[in-house]
mmCIF file of C-alpha atoms and ligand atoms in Angstrom:
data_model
loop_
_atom_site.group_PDB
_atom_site.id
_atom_site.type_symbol
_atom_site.label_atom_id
_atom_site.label_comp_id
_atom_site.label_asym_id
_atom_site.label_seq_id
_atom_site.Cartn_x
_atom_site.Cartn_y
_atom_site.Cartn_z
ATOM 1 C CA UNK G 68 50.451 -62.324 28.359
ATOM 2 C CA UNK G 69 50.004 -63.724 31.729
ATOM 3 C CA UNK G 70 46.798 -62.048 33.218
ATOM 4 C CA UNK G 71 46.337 -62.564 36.898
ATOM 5 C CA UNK G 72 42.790 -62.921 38.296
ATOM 6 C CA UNK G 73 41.461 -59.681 40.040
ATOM 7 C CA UNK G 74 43.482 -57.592 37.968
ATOM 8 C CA UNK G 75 40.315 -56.520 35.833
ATOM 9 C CA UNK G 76 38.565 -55.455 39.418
ATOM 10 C CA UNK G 77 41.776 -53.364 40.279
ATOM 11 C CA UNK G 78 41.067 -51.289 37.008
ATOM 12 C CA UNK G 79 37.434 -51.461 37.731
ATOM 13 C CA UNK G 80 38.135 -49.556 41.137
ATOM 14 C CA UNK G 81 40.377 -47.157 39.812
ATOM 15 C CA UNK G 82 38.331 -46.090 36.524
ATOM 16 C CA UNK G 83 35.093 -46.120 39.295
ATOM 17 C CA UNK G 84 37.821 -43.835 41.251
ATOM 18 C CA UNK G 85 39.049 -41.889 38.634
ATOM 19 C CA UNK G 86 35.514 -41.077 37.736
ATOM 20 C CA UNK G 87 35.440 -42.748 33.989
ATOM 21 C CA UNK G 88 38.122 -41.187 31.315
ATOM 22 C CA UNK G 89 40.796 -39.829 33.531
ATOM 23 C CA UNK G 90 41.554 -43.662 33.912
ATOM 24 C CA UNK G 91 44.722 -42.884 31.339
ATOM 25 C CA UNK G 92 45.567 -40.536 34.134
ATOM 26 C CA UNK G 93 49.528 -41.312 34.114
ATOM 27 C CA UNK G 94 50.283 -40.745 37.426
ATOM 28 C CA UNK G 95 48.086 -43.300 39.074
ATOM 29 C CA UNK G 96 50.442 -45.759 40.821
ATOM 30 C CA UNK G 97 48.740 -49.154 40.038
ATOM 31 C CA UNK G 98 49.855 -53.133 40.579
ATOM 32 C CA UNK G 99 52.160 -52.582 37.913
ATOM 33 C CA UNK G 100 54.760 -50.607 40.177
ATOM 34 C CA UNK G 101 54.259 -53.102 43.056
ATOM 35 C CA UNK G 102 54.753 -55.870 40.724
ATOM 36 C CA UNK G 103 58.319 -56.062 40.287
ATOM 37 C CA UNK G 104 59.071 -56.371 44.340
ATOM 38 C CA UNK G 105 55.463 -57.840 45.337
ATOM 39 C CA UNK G 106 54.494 -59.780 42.536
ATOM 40 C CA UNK G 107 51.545 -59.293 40.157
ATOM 41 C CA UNK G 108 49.990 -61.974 42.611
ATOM 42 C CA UNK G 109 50.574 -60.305 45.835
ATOM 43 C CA UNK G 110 53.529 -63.180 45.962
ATOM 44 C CA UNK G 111 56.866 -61.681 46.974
ATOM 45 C CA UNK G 112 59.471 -63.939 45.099
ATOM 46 C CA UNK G 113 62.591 -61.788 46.899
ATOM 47 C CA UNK G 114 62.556 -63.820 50.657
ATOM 48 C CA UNK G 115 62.981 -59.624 51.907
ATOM 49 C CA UNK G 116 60.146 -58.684 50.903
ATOM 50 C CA UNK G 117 56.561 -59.558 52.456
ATOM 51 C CA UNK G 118 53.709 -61.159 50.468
ATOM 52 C CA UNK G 119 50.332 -58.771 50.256
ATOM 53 C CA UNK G 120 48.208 -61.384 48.994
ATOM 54 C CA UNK G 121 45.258 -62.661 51.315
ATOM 55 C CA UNK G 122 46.047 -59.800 53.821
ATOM 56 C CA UNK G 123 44.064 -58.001 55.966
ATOM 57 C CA UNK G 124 42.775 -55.281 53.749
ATOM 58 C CA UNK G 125 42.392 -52.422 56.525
ATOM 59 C CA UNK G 126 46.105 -53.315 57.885
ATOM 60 C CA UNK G 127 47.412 -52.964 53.936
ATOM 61 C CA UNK G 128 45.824 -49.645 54.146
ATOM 62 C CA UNK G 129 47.517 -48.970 57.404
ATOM 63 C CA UNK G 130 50.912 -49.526 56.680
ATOM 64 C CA UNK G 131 50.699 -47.827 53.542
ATOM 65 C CA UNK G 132 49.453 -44.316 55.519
ATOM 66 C CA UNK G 133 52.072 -45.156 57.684
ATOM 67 C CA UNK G 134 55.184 -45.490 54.907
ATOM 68 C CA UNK G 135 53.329 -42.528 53.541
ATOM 69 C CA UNK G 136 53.689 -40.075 56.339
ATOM 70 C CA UNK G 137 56.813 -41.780 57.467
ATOM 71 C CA UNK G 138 55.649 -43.089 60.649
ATOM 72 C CA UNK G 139 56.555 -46.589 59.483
ATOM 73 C CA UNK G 140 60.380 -46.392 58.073
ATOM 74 C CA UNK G 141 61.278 -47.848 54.976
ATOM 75 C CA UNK G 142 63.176 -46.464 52.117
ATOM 76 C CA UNK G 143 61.730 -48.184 49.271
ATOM 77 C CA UNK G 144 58.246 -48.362 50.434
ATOM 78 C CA UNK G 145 58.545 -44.418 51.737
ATOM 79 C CA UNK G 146 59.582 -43.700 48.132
ATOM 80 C CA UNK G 147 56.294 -45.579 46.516
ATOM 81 C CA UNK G 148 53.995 -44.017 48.766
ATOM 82 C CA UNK G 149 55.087 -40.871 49.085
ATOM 83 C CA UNK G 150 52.741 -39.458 46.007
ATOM 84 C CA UNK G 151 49.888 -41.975 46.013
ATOM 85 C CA UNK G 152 46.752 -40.716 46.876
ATOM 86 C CA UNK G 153 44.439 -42.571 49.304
ATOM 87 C CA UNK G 154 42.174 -43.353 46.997
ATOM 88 C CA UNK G 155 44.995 -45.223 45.179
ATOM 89 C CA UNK G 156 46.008 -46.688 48.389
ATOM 90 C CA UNK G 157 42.920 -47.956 49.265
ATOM 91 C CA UNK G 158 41.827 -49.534 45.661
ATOM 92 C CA UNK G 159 45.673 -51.533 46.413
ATOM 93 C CA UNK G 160 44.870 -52.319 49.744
ATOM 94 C CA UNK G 161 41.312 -53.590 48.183
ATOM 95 C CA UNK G 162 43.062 -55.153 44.931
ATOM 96 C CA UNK G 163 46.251 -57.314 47.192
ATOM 97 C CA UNK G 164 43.409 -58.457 50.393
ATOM 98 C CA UNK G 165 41.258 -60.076 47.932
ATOM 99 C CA UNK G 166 43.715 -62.229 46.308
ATOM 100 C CA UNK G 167 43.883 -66.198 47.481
ATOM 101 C CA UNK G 168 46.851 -65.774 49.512
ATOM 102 C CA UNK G 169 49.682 -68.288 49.126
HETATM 103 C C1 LIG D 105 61.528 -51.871 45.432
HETATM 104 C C2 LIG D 105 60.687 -52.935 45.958
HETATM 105 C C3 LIG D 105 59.275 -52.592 46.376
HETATM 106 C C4 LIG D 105 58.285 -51.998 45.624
HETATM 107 C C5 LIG D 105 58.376 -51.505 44.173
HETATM 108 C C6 LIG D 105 57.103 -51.965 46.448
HETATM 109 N N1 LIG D 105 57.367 -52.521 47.677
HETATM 110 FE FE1 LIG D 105 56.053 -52.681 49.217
HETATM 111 N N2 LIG D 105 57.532 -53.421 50.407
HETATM 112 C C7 LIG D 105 58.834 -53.675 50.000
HETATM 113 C C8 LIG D 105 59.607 -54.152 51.150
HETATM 114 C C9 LIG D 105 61.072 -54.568 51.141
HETATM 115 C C10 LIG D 105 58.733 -54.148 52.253
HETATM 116 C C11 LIG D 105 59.048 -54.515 53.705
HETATM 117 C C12 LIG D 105 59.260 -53.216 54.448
HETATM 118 C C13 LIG D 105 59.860 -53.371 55.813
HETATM 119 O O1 LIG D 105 60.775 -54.190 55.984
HETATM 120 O O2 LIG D 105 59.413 -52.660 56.728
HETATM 121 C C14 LIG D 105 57.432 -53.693 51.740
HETATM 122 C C15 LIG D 105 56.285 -53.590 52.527
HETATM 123 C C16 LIG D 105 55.024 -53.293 52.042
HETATM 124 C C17 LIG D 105 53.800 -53.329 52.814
HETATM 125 C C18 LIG D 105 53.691 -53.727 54.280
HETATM 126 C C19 LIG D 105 53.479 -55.226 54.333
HETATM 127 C C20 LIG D 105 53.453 -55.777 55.729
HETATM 128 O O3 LIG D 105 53.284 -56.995 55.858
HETATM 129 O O4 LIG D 105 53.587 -55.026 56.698
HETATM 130 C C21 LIG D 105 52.796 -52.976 51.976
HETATM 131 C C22 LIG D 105 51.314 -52.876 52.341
HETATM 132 C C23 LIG D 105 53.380 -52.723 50.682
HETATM 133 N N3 LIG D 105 54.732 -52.929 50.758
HETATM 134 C C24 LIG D 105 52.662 -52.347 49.562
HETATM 135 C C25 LIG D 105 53.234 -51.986 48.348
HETATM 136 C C26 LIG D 105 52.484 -51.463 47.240
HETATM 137 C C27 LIG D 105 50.976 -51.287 47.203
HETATM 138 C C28 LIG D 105 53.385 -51.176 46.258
HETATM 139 C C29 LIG D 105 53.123 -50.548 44.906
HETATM 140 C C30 LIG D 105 52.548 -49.215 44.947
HETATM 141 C C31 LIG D 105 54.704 -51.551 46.754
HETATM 142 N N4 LIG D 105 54.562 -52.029 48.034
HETATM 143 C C32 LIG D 105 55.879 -51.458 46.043
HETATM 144 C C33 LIG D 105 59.338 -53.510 48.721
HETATM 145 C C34 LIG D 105 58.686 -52.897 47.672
#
């Protein structure tokens, strides 16, 4: 299985988040459900959609408040955000800003 580096700190930061045992928590929205648009690697292979990896960490943050509360307008993104908590939102913004970006 392809296992991409920093991945092992993402679940670090949300089991340090999650406090231990609730990491099985099923609702936590991890790289797996950016993956698919983003990349694993913070690469977006769609030319629509932007690449995360290398980026500013506190702008990551930012936008993702922003698609949250719907101050920044995007359907897709809206629709991600819309139940992620800040802590997950900051462990992503954390987990795509430290990758080596393209
Ligand atoms: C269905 C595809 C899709 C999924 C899934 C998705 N995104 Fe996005 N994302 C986009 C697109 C498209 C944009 C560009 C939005 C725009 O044009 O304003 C975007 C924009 C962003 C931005 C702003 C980037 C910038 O340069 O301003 C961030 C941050 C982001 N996404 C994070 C995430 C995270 C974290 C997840 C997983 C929880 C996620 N996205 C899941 C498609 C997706």
């Amino acid at each position: 299985m392809f296992r991409p580096r920093g991945a092992g700190l993402l679940a670090l930061a949300l089991a340090t988040l999650a406090g231990g045992p609730a990491m099985a928590e099923p609702r936590a929205t991890t790289v797996e459900n950016c993956a698919a648009c983003h990349g694993v690697d913070g690469i977006a292979r769609d030319t629509e959609v932007p690449h995360l990896a290398g980026q500013n960490e506190r702008y990551l943050f930012n936008q993702m408040m922003a698609f949250r509360s719907g101050k920044r307008v995007h359907k897709e993104m809206r629709y991600m955000a819309r139940n992620m908590s800040v802590e997950e939102i900051a462990a992503l913004a954390a987990y795509y800003a430290a990758l080596p970006p393209r």
